[in-house]
Coordinates of N, CA, C and O in Angstrom, one line a residue:
M1 N -1.6 7.7 33.2 CA -2.2 6.6 33.9 C -3.6 6.3 33.2 O -4.3 7.2 32.8
A2 N -3.9 5.1 33.2 CA -5.1 4.6 32.5 C -6.3 5.2 33.3 O -6.3 5.3 34.5
R3 N -7.4 5.5 32.6 CA -8.6 6.1 33.2 C -9.5 5.0 33.7 O -10.5 5.3 34.4
V4 N -9.3 3.8 33.3 CA -10.1 2.6 33.8 C -9.0 1.6 34.2 O -7.9 1.6 33.7
P5 N -9.4 0.7 35.1 CA -8.4 -0.4 35.5 C -8.2 -1.4 34.4 O -9.0 -1.6 33.5
Y6 N -7.0 -1.9 34.4 CA -6.7 -3.1 33.5 C -7.2 -4.3 34.2 O -6.8 -4.7 35.3
V7 N -8.2 -4.9 33.6 CA -8.8 -6.1 34.2 C -7.8 -7.3 34.1 O -7.0 -7.4 33.3
E8 N -8.0 -8.2 35.1 CA -7.3 -9.5 35.1 C -8.2 -10.5 34.5 O -9.5 -10.3 34.5
S9 N -7.7 -11.6 34.2 CA -8.5 -12.7 33.5 C -9.7 -13.1 34.5 O -10.8 -13.4 34.0
E10 N -9.4 -13.2 35.8 CA -10.5 -13.6 36.7 C -11.6 -12.6 36.8 O -12.7 -12.8 37.4
D11 N -11.4 -11.3 36.3 CA -12.4 -10.3 36.3 C -13.4 -10.4 35.2 O -14.4 -9.6 35.3
V12 N -13.2 -11.2 34.2 CA -14.1 -11.3 33.1 C -14.7 -12.7 33.0 O -14.1 -13.6 33.5
P13 N -15.8 -12.8 32.4 CA -16.4 -14.2 32.2 C -15.4 -15.1 31.5 O -14.7 -14.7 30.6
E14 N -15.5 -16.3 31.9 CA -14.5 -17.3 31.3 C -14.5 -17.3 29.8 O -13.5 -17.4 29.2
E15 N -15.7 -17.1 29.1 CA -15.7 -17.2 27.7 C -15.0 -16.0 27.0 O -14.8 -16.0 25.8
H16 N -14.7 -15.0 27.8 CA -14.0 -13.8 27.2 C -12.5 -13.7 27.7 O -11.8 -12.8 27.2
R17 N -12.1 -14.6 28.5 CA -10.7 -14.4 29.0 C -9.6 -14.5 28.0 O -8.6 -13.7 28.0
D18 N -9.8 -15.3 27.0 CA -8.8 -15.4 25.9 C -8.7 -14.1 25.1 O -7.7 -13.8 24.4
L19 N -9.7 -13.2 25.1 CA -9.7 -12.0 24.4 C -8.7 -11.0 25.0 O -8.4 -10.0 24.3
L20 N -8.3 -11.2 26.2 CA -7.3 -10.3 26.8 C -5.9 -10.5 26.3 O -5.0 -9.6 26.5
V21 N -5.7 -11.6 25.7 CA -4.3 -12.0 25.2 C -4.2 -11.7 23.7 O -5.0 -12.1 22.9
S22 N -3.0 -11.1 23.4 CA -2.7 -10.9 22.0 C -2.3 -12.2 21.3 O -1.5 -12.9 21.8
S23 N -3.0 -12.5 20.2 CA -2.6 -13.8 19.5 C -1.2 -13.6 18.9 O -0.6 -14.7 18.7
L24 N -0.8 -12.4 18.6 CA 0.6 -12.2 18.0 C 1.7 -12.3 19.0 O 2.8 -12.7 18.8
Q25 N 1.4 -11.7 20.2 CA 2.4 -11.6 21.2 C 2.3 -12.6 22.4 O 3.1 -12.6 23.2
D26 N 1.2 -13.3 22.3 CA 0.9 -14.4 23.3 C 1.0 -13.8 24.8 O 1.6 -14.5 25.7
R27 N 0.5 -12.6 25.0 CA 0.4 -12.1 26.3 C -0.7 -11.1 26.4 O -1.1 -10.5 25.4
P28 N -1.2 -10.8 27.6 CA -2.3 -9.8 27.7 C -1.7 -8.4 27.3 O -0.6 -8.1 27.7
L29 N -2.5 -7.6 26.7 CA -2.1 -6.3 26.3 C -3.1 -5.3 27.0 O -4.2 -5.5 27.3
H30 N -2.5 -4.1 27.4 CA -3.3 -3.1 28.1 C -4.5 -2.7 27.4 O -5.6 -2.5 28.0
V31 N -4.4 -2.6 26.0 CA -5.6 -2.2 25.3 C -6.8 -3.1 25.5 O -7.9 -2.7 25.7
Y32 N -6.5 -4.4 25.5 CA -7.6 -5.4 25.7 C -8.0 -5.5 27.1 O -9.2 -5.7 27.4
R33 N -7.1 -5.3 28.0 CA -7.4 -5.3 29.5 C -8.2 -4.1 29.9 O -9.1 -4.2 30.7
A34 N -8.0 -2.9 29.2 CA -8.8 -1.7 29.5 C -10.2 -1.9 28.9 O -11.2 -1.7 29.6
I35 N -10.3 -2.3 27.6 CA -11.6 -2.5 27.0 C -12.3 -3.7 27.7 O -13.6 -3.7 27.7
G36 N -11.6 -4.6 28.3 CA -12.2 -5.7 28.9 C -13.1 -5.4 30.1 O -13.8 -6.3 30.6
N37 N -13.1 -4.1 30.5 CA -14.1 -3.7 31.5 C -15.5 -3.9 31.0 O -16.4 -3.9 31.8
N38 N -15.6 -4.0 29.7 CA -16.9 -4.3 29.1 C -16.6 -5.5 28.1 O -16.3 -5.3 26.9
P39 N -16.6 -6.7 28.6 CA -16.2 -7.9 27.8 C -17.0 -8.1 26.5 O -16.4 -8.5 25.5
E40 N -18.3 -7.7 26.5 CA -19.0 -7.9 25.3 C -18.5 -6.9 24.2 O -18.4 -7.2 23.0
V41 N -18.2 -5.7 24.6 CA -17.6 -4.7 23.6 C -16.2 -5.2 23.2 O -15.9 -5.1 22.0
L42 N -15.4 -5.7 24.1 CA -14.2 -6.3 23.7 C -14.3 -7.4 22.7 O -13.6 -7.4 21.7
A43 N -15.3 -8.3 22.9 CA -15.5 -9.4 22.0 C -15.9 -8.8 20.6 O -15.4 -9.3 19.6
G44 N -16.8 -7.8 20.6 CA -17.2 -7.3 19.3 C -16.0 -6.6 18.6 O -15.9 -6.8 17.4
L45 N -15.2 -5.8 19.3 CA -14.1 -5.2 18.7 C -13.1 -6.2 18.2 O -12.5 -6.0 17.1
R46 N -12.8 -7.2 19.0 CA -11.8 -8.2 18.5 C -12.3 -8.9 17.3 O -11.6 -9.2 16.4
G47 N -13.6 -9.2 17.2 CA -14.2 -9.8 16.0 C -14.1 -8.8 14.8 O -13.7 -9.2 13.7
F48 N -14.4 -7.6 15.0 CA -14.3 -6.5 14.0 C -12.9 -6.4 13.5 O -12.6 -6.5 12.3
F49 N -11.9 -6.2 14.4 CA -10.5 -6.1 14.0 C -10.0 -7.4 13.4 O -9.1 -7.3 12.4
G50 N -10.4 -8.5 13.8 CA -10.0 -9.8 13.2 C -10.5 -9.8 11.7 O -9.7 -10.2 10.9
S51 N -11.7 -9.3 11.5 CA -12.2 -9.3 10.1 C -11.4 -8.3 9.3 O -11.1 -8.6 8.1
L52 N -11.1 -7.1 9.9 CA -10.3 -6.2 9.1 C -8.9 -6.8 8.7 O -8.4 -6.5 7.6
W53 N -8.3 -7.5 9.6 CA -7.0 -8.1 9.4 C -7.1 -9.2 8.3 O -6.3 -9.2 7.4
S54 N -8.2 -10.0 8.3 CA -8.2 -11.1 7.4 C -9.0 -10.8 6.1 O -8.8 -11.5 5.1
D55 N -9.9 -9.9 6.2 CA -10.9 -9.7 5.1 C -10.8 -8.3 4.4 O -11.7 -7.9 3.6
S56 N -9.7 -7.5 4.6 CA -9.6 -6.2 4.0 C -9.4 -6.2 2.5 O -9.6 -5.2 1.9
G57 N -8.9 -7.3 2.0 CA -8.5 -7.4 0.6 C -7.1 -7.0 0.4 O -6.6 -6.9 -0.8
L58 N -6.3 -6.8 1.4 CA -4.9 -6.4 1.3 C -4.0 -7.5 1.7 O -4.3 -8.3 2.6
S59 N -2.8 -7.5 1.2 CA -1.7 -8.4 1.7 C -1.4 -7.9 3.2 O -1.7 -6.8 3.6
D60 N -0.7 -8.8 3.9 CA -0.3 -8.4 5.3 C 0.5 -7.2 5.3 O 0.4 -6.3 6.1
R61 N 1.5 -7.1 4.3 CA 2.4 -5.9 4.3 C 1.5 -4.6 4.1 O 1.7 -3.6 4.8
R62 N 0.7 -4.7 3.1 CA -0.1 -3.5 2.8 C -1.1 -3.1 3.9 O -1.3 -1.9 4.2
R63 N -1.6 -4.1 4.6 CA -2.5 -3.8 5.7 C -1.7 -3.1 6.8 O -2.1 -2.1 7.3
E64 N -0.5 -3.5 7.0 CA 0.4 -2.9 8.0 C 0.8 -1.5 7.6 O 0.9 -0.6 8.4
L65 N 1.0 -1.3 6.3 CA 1.3 0.1 5.8 C 0.2 1.0 6.2 O 0.4 2.2 6.6
V66 N -1.1 0.6 5.9 CA -2.2 1.4 6.2 C -2.4 1.7 7.7 O -2.6 2.8 8.1
V67 N -2.2 0.6 8.5 CA -2.3 0.8 9.9 C -1.3 1.8 10.4 O -1.6 2.7 11.2
L68 N 0.0 1.7 9.9 CA 1.0 2.6 10.4 C 0.7 4.1 9.9 O 0.8 5.0 10.7
A69 N 0.3 4.3 8.7 CA -0.1 5.6 8.2 C -1.2 6.2 9.0 O -1.1 7.4 9.5
V70 N -2.2 5.4 9.3 CA -3.4 5.9 10.1 C -3.0 6.2 11.5 O -3.4 7.3 12.1
T71 N -2.3 5.3 12.2 CA -2.0 5.5 13.6 C -1.1 6.7 13.8 O -1.2 7.4 14.7
H72 N -0.2 6.9 12.8 CA 0.6 8.1 12.8 C -0.2 9.4 12.6 O -0.1 10.4 13.4
E73 N -1.1 9.3 11.7 CA -2.0 10.5 11.4 C -2.8 10.9 12.6 O -3.0 12.1 12.9
V74 N -3.3 9.9 13.3 CA -4.2 10.2 14.5 C -3.4 10.3 15.8 O -3.9 10.5 16.8
D75 N -2.0 10.3 15.6 CA -1.1 10.5 16.7 C -1.3 9.5 17.9 O -1.3 9.9 19.0
N76 N -1.5 8.2 17.5 CA -1.8 7.2 18.5 C -0.5 6.4 18.7 O -0.2 5.5 18.0
A77 N 0.3 6.8 19.7 CA 1.6 6.1 20.0 C 1.4 4.6 20.3 O 2.2 3.8 19.9
Y78 N 0.3 4.3 21.0 CA 0.1 2.9 21.4 C 0.1 2.0 20.2 O 0.8 1.0 20.1
E79 N -0.8 2.2 19.2 CA -1.0 1.4 18.1 C 0.2 1.5 17.1 O 0.6 0.5 16.5
W80 N 0.8 2.7 17.0 CA 2.0 2.9 16.2 C 3.1 1.9 16.7 O 3.7 1.2 16.0
H81 N 3.3 1.9 18.0 CA 4.3 1.1 18.7 C 4.0 -0.4 18.3 O 4.9 -1.1 17.9
Q82 N 2.8 -0.8 18.5 CA 2.5 -2.2 18.3 C 2.7 -2.6 16.8 O 3.3 -3.6 16.5
H83 N 2.3 -1.7 15.9 CA 2.4 -2.0 14.5 C 3.7 -1.8 13.8 O 4.0 -2.3 12.7
V84 N 4.6 -1.0 14.4 CA 6.0 -0.9 13.9 C 6.6 -2.3 14.0 O 7.2 -2.9 13.1
R85 N 6.4 -3.0 15.2 CA 6.9 -4.3 15.4 C 6.2 -5.3 14.4 O 6.9 -6.2 13.9
I86 N 4.9 -5.2 14.3 CA 4.2 -6.2 13.4 C 4.6 -5.9 12.0 O 4.9 -6.9 11.2
G87 N 4.7 -4.7 11.6 CA 5.1 -4.3 10.2 C 6.5 -4.8 9.9 O 6.7 -5.3 8.8
R88 N 7.4 -4.7 10.8 CA 8.8 -5.2 10.6 C 8.7 -6.7 10.3 O 9.4 -7.2 9.5
G89 N 7.8 -7.4 11.0 CA 7.6 -8.8 10.8 C 7.1 -9.2 9.4 O 7.2 -10.3 8.9
E90 N 6.4 -8.2 8.8 CA 5.9 -8.3 7.5 C 6.8 -7.8 6.4 O 6.4 -7.6 5.2
G91 N 8.0 -7.5 6.8 CA 9.0 -7.1 5.8 C 9.1 -5.6 5.5 O 9.7 -5.1 4.6
I92 N 8.4 -4.8 6.4 CA 8.5 -3.3 6.2 C 9.8 -2.8 6.9 O 10.0 -3.0 8.1
D93 N 10.7 -2.2 6.1 CA 12.0 -1.8 6.7 C 11.9 -0.4 7.4 O 10.9 0.3 7.2
D94 N 12.9 -0.1 8.1 CA 12.9 1.1 8.9 C 12.9 2.4 8.0 O 12.3 3.4 8.4
E95 N 13.4 2.3 6.8 CA 13.4 3.4 5.9 C 11.9 3.7 5.5 O 11.5 4.9 5.4
T96 N 11.1 2.7 5.2 CA 9.7 2.8 4.9 C 8.9 3.3 6.1 O 8.1 4.2 6.0
I97 N 9.2 2.8 7.3 CA 8.6 3.3 8.5 C 8.9 4.8 8.7 O 8.0 5.6 9.0
A98 N 10.1 5.2 8.5 CA 10.5 6.6 8.7 C 9.7 7.4 7.6 O 9.2 8.5 7.9
A99 N 9.6 7.0 6.4 CA 8.9 7.7 5.3 C 7.5 7.9 5.7 O 6.9 9.0 5.5
I100 N 6.8 6.9 6.3 CA 5.4 7.0 6.7 C 5.3 8.0 7.8 O 4.4 8.8 7.8
S101 N 6.3 8.0 8.8 CA 6.2 8.9 9.9 C 6.4 10.4 9.4 O 6.0 11.3 10.1
E102 N 7.0 10.5 8.2 CA 7.2 11.9 7.7 C 6.1 12.2 6.6 O 6.2 13.3 6.0
G103 N 5.2 11.3 6.3 CA 4.2 11.5 5.3 C 4.8 11.6 3.9 O 4.1 12.1 3.0
E104 N 5.9 10.9 3.7 CA 6.6 10.9 2.4 C 6.4 9.6 1.8 O 7.1 8.6 2.1
F105 N 5.5 9.5 0.9 CA 5.2 8.2 0.3 C 5.8 8.0 -1.1 O 5.6 6.9 -1.7
D106 N 6.6 8.9 -1.6 CA 7.2 8.8 -2.9 C 8.2 7.7 -3.0 O 8.5 7.1 -4.0
A107 N 8.8 7.3 -1.8 CA 9.8 6.2 -1.8 C 9.1 4.8 -2.0 O 9.7 3.9 -2.3
L108 N 7.8 4.8 -1.7 CA 7.0 3.5 -1.9 C 6.7 3.3 -3.4 O 6.7 4.3 -4.2
D109 N 6.4 2.1 -3.7 CA 5.9 1.9 -5.1 C 4.6 2.6 -5.3 O 3.9 3.0 -4.4
G110 N 4.2 2.9 -6.5 CA 3.1 3.7 -6.9 C 1.8 3.2 -6.3 O 1.0 4.0 -5.8
E111 N 1.6 1.9 -6.3 CA 0.4 1.3 -5.7 C 0.3 1.5 -4.2 O -0.7 1.9 -3.7
E112 N 1.4 1.3 -3.5 CA 1.4 1.5 -2.1 C 1.2 3.0 -1.7 O 0.5 3.3 -0.8
A113 N 1.8 3.9 -2.5 CA 1.7 5.3 -2.2 C 0.2 5.7 -2.4 O -0.4 6.5 -1.6
T114 N -0.4 5.2 -3.5 CA -1.8 5.5 -3.7 C -2.7 5.0 -2.6 O -3.6 5.6 -2.1
L115 N -2.4 3.8 -2.1 CA -3.1 3.2 -1.0 C -3.0 4.0 0.2 O -4.1 4.3 0.9
L116 N -1.9 4.5 0.6 CA -1.7 5.3 1.8 C -2.3 6.7 1.6 O -2.9 7.2 2.6
R117 N -2.2 7.2 0.5 CA -2.9 8.5 0.3 C -4.4 8.4 0.4 O -5.1 9.2 1.0
Y118 N -5.0 7.3 -0.1 CA -6.4 7.0 0.1 C -6.7 6.8 1.6 O -7.7 7.4 2.1
A119 N -6.0 6.0 2.3 CA -6.2 5.8 3.7 C -6.2 7.1 4.5 O -7.1 7.3 5.4
L120 N -5.3 7.9 4.2 CA -5.2 9.2 4.9 C -6.4 10.1 4.5 O -6.9 10.8 5.4
A121 N -6.8 10.1 3.3 CA -7.9 10.9 2.9 C -9.2 10.4 3.6 O -10.0 11.2 4.0
V122 N -9.3 9.1 3.8 CA -10.4 8.5 4.5 C -10.5 9.1 5.9 O -11.5 9.7 6.4
V123 N -9.4 9.1 6.7 CA -9.4 9.5 8.1 C -9.5 11.0 8.2 O -9.9 11.6 9.2
R124 N -9.1 11.7 7.2 CA -9.1 13.2 7.1 C -10.5 13.7 6.6 O -10.7 14.9 6.5
D125 N -11.3 12.8 6.2 CA -12.6 13.1 5.6 C -12.4 13.9 4.3 O -13.1 14.9 4.1
E126 N -11.4 13.5 3.5 CA -11.1 14.2 2.3 C -11.2 13.3 1.0 O -10.5 13.6 0.0
V127 N -12.0 12.3 1.1 CA -12.1 11.4 -0.1 C -13.0 12.1 -1.1 O -14.2 12.4 -0.8
D128 N -12.5 12.4 -2.3 CA -13.3 13.0 -3.4 C -13.3 11.9 -4.5 O -12.7 10.9 -4.4
D129 N -13.9 12.3 -5.6 CA -14.0 11.3 -6.7 C -12.6 11.0 -7.3 O -12.4 9.8 -7.6
G130 N -11.7 11.9 -7.3 CA -10.3 11.6 -7.8 C -9.6 10.6 -7.0 O -9.0 9.7 -7.5
V131 N -9.6 10.8 -5.7 CA -9.0 9.9 -4.7 C -9.6 8.5 -4.8 O -8.9 7.5 -4.8
H132 N -10.9 8.5 -4.8 CA -11.6 7.2 -4.9 C -11.3 6.5 -6.2 O -11.0 5.3 -6.2
E133 N -11.3 7.2 -7.3 CA -11.0 6.6 -8.6 C -9.6 6.0 -8.6 O -9.3 4.9 -9.1
A134 N -8.6 6.7 -8.0 CA -7.2 6.3 -8.0 C -7.1 4.9 -7.3 O -6.4 4.0 -7.8
V135 N -7.7 4.8 -6.1 CA -7.7 3.5 -5.4 C -8.5 2.4 -6.1 O -8.1 1.3 -6.1
S136 N -9.6 2.8 -6.7 CA -10.5 1.9 -7.4 C -9.8 1.3 -8.7 O -10.2 0.2 -9.1
E137 N -8.8 2.0 -9.2 CA -8.1 1.4 -10.3 C -7.2 0.3 -9.9 O -6.8 -0.6 -10.7
L138 N -6.9 0.2 -8.6 CA -6.0 -0.8 -8.1 C -6.7 -1.9 -7.4 O -6.2 -3.0 -7.2
Y139 N -7.9 -1.6 -6.8 CA -8.6 -2.6 -6.0 C -10.0 -2.7 -6.4 O -10.6 -1.7 -6.8
D140 N -10.6 -3.9 -6.2 CA -12.1 -4.0 -6.5 C -12.9 -3.4 -5.4 O -12.3 -2.9 -4.4
D141 N -14.2 -3.3 -5.6 CA -15.1 -2.7 -4.6 C -15.0 -3.3 -3.2 O -15.0 -2.6 -2.2
S142 N -14.9 -4.6 -3.2 CA -14.8 -5.3 -1.9 C -13.5 -4.8 -1.1 O -13.6 -4.5 0.1
A143 N -12.4 -4.7 -1.8 CA -11.2 -4.3 -1.2 C -11.3 -2.8 -0.8 O -10.8 -2.4 0.3
V144 N -11.9 -2.0 -1.6 CA -12.0 -0.6 -1.3 C -12.8 -0.4 0.0 O -12.4 0.4 0.9
V145 N -13.9 -1.2 0.2 CA -14.6 -1.2 1.4 C -13.8 -1.6 2.6 O -13.7 -1.0 3.7
G146 N -13.0 -2.7 2.4 CA -12.1 -3.2 3.4 C -11.0 -2.2 3.8 O -10.8 -2.0 5.0
I147 N -10.4 -1.5 2.8 CA -9.4 -0.5 3.1 C -10.0 0.6 3.9 O -9.4 1.1 4.9
T148 N -11.2 1.1 3.5 CA -11.9 2.2 4.1 C -12.2 1.8 5.6 O -11.9 2.6 6.5
A149 N -12.7 0.6 5.8 CA -13.0 0.2 7.2 C -11.8 0.0 8.0 O -11.8 0.3 9.2
L150 N -10.7 -0.5 7.4 CA -9.4 -0.6 8.1 C -8.9 0.7 8.6 O -8.6 0.9 9.7
A151 N -8.9 1.7 7.7 CA -8.5 3.0 8.0 C -9.3 3.6 9.2 O -8.8 4.1 10.2
E152 N -10.6 3.6 9.0 CA -11.5 4.2 10.0 C -11.5 3.4 11.3 O -11.6 4.0 12.4
G153 N -11.4 2.1 11.2 CA -11.3 1.3 12.4 C -10.1 1.6 13.3 O -10.3 1.8 14.5
Y154 N -9.0 1.8 12.6 CA -7.8 2.1 13.5 C -7.8 3.5 13.9 O -7.3 3.8 15.0
A155 N -8.4 4.4 13.2 CA -8.6 5.8 13.7 C -9.5 5.8 14.9 O -9.2 6.4 16.0
A156 N -10.6 5.0 14.9 CA -11.5 4.9 16.0 C -10.8 4.2 17.2 O -11.0 4.7 18.3
L157 N -10.1 3.2 16.9 CA -9.4 2.5 18.0 C -8.4 3.5 18.7 O -8.3 3.5 19.9
G158 N -7.7 4.3 17.9 CA -6.9 5.3 18.5 C -7.6 6.2 19.4 O -7.1 6.6 20.5
G159 N -8.8 6.6 19.1 CA -9.7 7.5 19.9 C -10.1 6.8 21.2 O -10.1 7.4 22.3
I160 N -10.4 5.5 21.1 CA -10.7 4.7 22.3 C -9.5 4.6 23.3 O -9.6 4.9 24.5
I161 N -8.4 4.3 22.7 CA -7.1 4.2 23.5 C -6.8 5.5 24.2 O -6.5 5.6 25.4
D162 N -6.9 6.6 23.4 CA -6.6 7.9 24.0 C -7.6 8.3 25.1 O -7.2 8.8 26.2
A163 N -8.9 8.1 24.8 CA -9.9 8.4 25.8 C -9.8 7.6 27.1 O -10.0 8.2 28.2
L164 N -9.4 6.4 27.0 CA -9.2 5.5 28.2 C -7.8 5.7 28.8 O -7.6 5.2 29.9
G165 N -6.9 6.4 28.2 CA -5.6 6.6 28.7 C -4.8 5.4 28.8 O -3.9 5.2 29.7
V166 N -4.9 4.5 27.8 CA -4.2 3.2 27.8 C -2.7 3.5 27.6 O -2.3 4.2 26.7
E167 N -1.9 2.9 28.5 CA -0.5 3.0 28.5 C 0.2 1.9 27.8 O -0.3 0.8 27.8
L168 N 1.4 2.2 27.2 CA 2.2 1.2 26.6 C 2.7 0.2 27.7 O 3.0 0.6 28.8
E169 N 2.9 -1.0 27.3 CA 3.4 -2.1 28.2 C 4.9 -1.9 28.3 O 5.5 -2.4 29.3
E170 N 5.6 -1.2 27.4 CA 7.0 -1.1 27.4 C 7.4 0.2 26.8 O 6.5 1.0 26.4
E171 N 8.7 0.5 26.8 CA 9.1 1.8 26.3 C 8.8 2.0 24.8 O 8.9 1.1 24.0
F172 N 8.3 3.2 24.4 CA 7.8 3.5 23.1 C 9.0 3.4 22.1 O 10.1 3.8 22.3
V173 N 8.7 2.8 20.9 CA 9.7 2.6 19.9 C 10.1 3.9 19.2 O 11.1 4.0 18.6
G174 N 9.3 4.9 19.4 CA 9.6 6.2 18.8 C 8.8 6.3 17.4 O 8.4 5.4 16.8
W175 N 8.6 7.6 17.1 CA 7.9 7.9 15.8 C 8.8 7.6 14.6 O 8.3 7.4 13.5
K176 N 10.1 7.6 14.8 CA 11.0 7.3 13.7 C 11.9 6.2 14.2 O 12.3 6.2 15.3
P177 N 12.3 5.2 13.3 CA 13.1 4.1 13.8 C 14.4 4.6 14.5 O 14.9 3.9 15.4
S178 N 14.9 5.7 14.1 CA 16.2 6.2 14.6 C 16.0 6.6 16.1 O 17.0 6.8 16.8
Q179 N 14.8 6.7 16.6 CA 14.6 7.1 18.0 C 14.7 5.9 19.0 O 14.6 6.1 20.2
E180 N 14.8 4.7 18.5 CA 14.8 3.6 19.4 C 16.1 3.5 20.2 O 17.1 3.9 19.9

């Protein structure tokens, strides 16, 4: 059970009501409705995550690979569930999703494997010069900052979701595609 109520649109100022609705799913999501107890924080988070989506320096596919790897690493079923669906829409197949859930990146191309190893090193606080150099050979400084912020942003969001006890809107897709 959620630790805070899920607000309804009439519970928030009119200028923040649209923030309760997922632009991808065209419906209110529990994560936004829980954080909506503080509409200004919700607005800031939505702006931040919108920037991570559009300004990370990654393609949509690679952004979703990072989000999947990070949400699995931090054991956040809510965001994993949401991004399995989004990732599939970006062409990520179930074999790749299963590999991410097992931490097996060898099946990915070399650039994607390096990207995911970097993202996990970020959230594990294990970035050393070698890990940084590997990702820097593939991405410019702007993208490295974007990737780093994307990884830490989703790790932080997972912590917020867990602390607030945000529940899935529907049945969990499972950690591996075969569990559906």
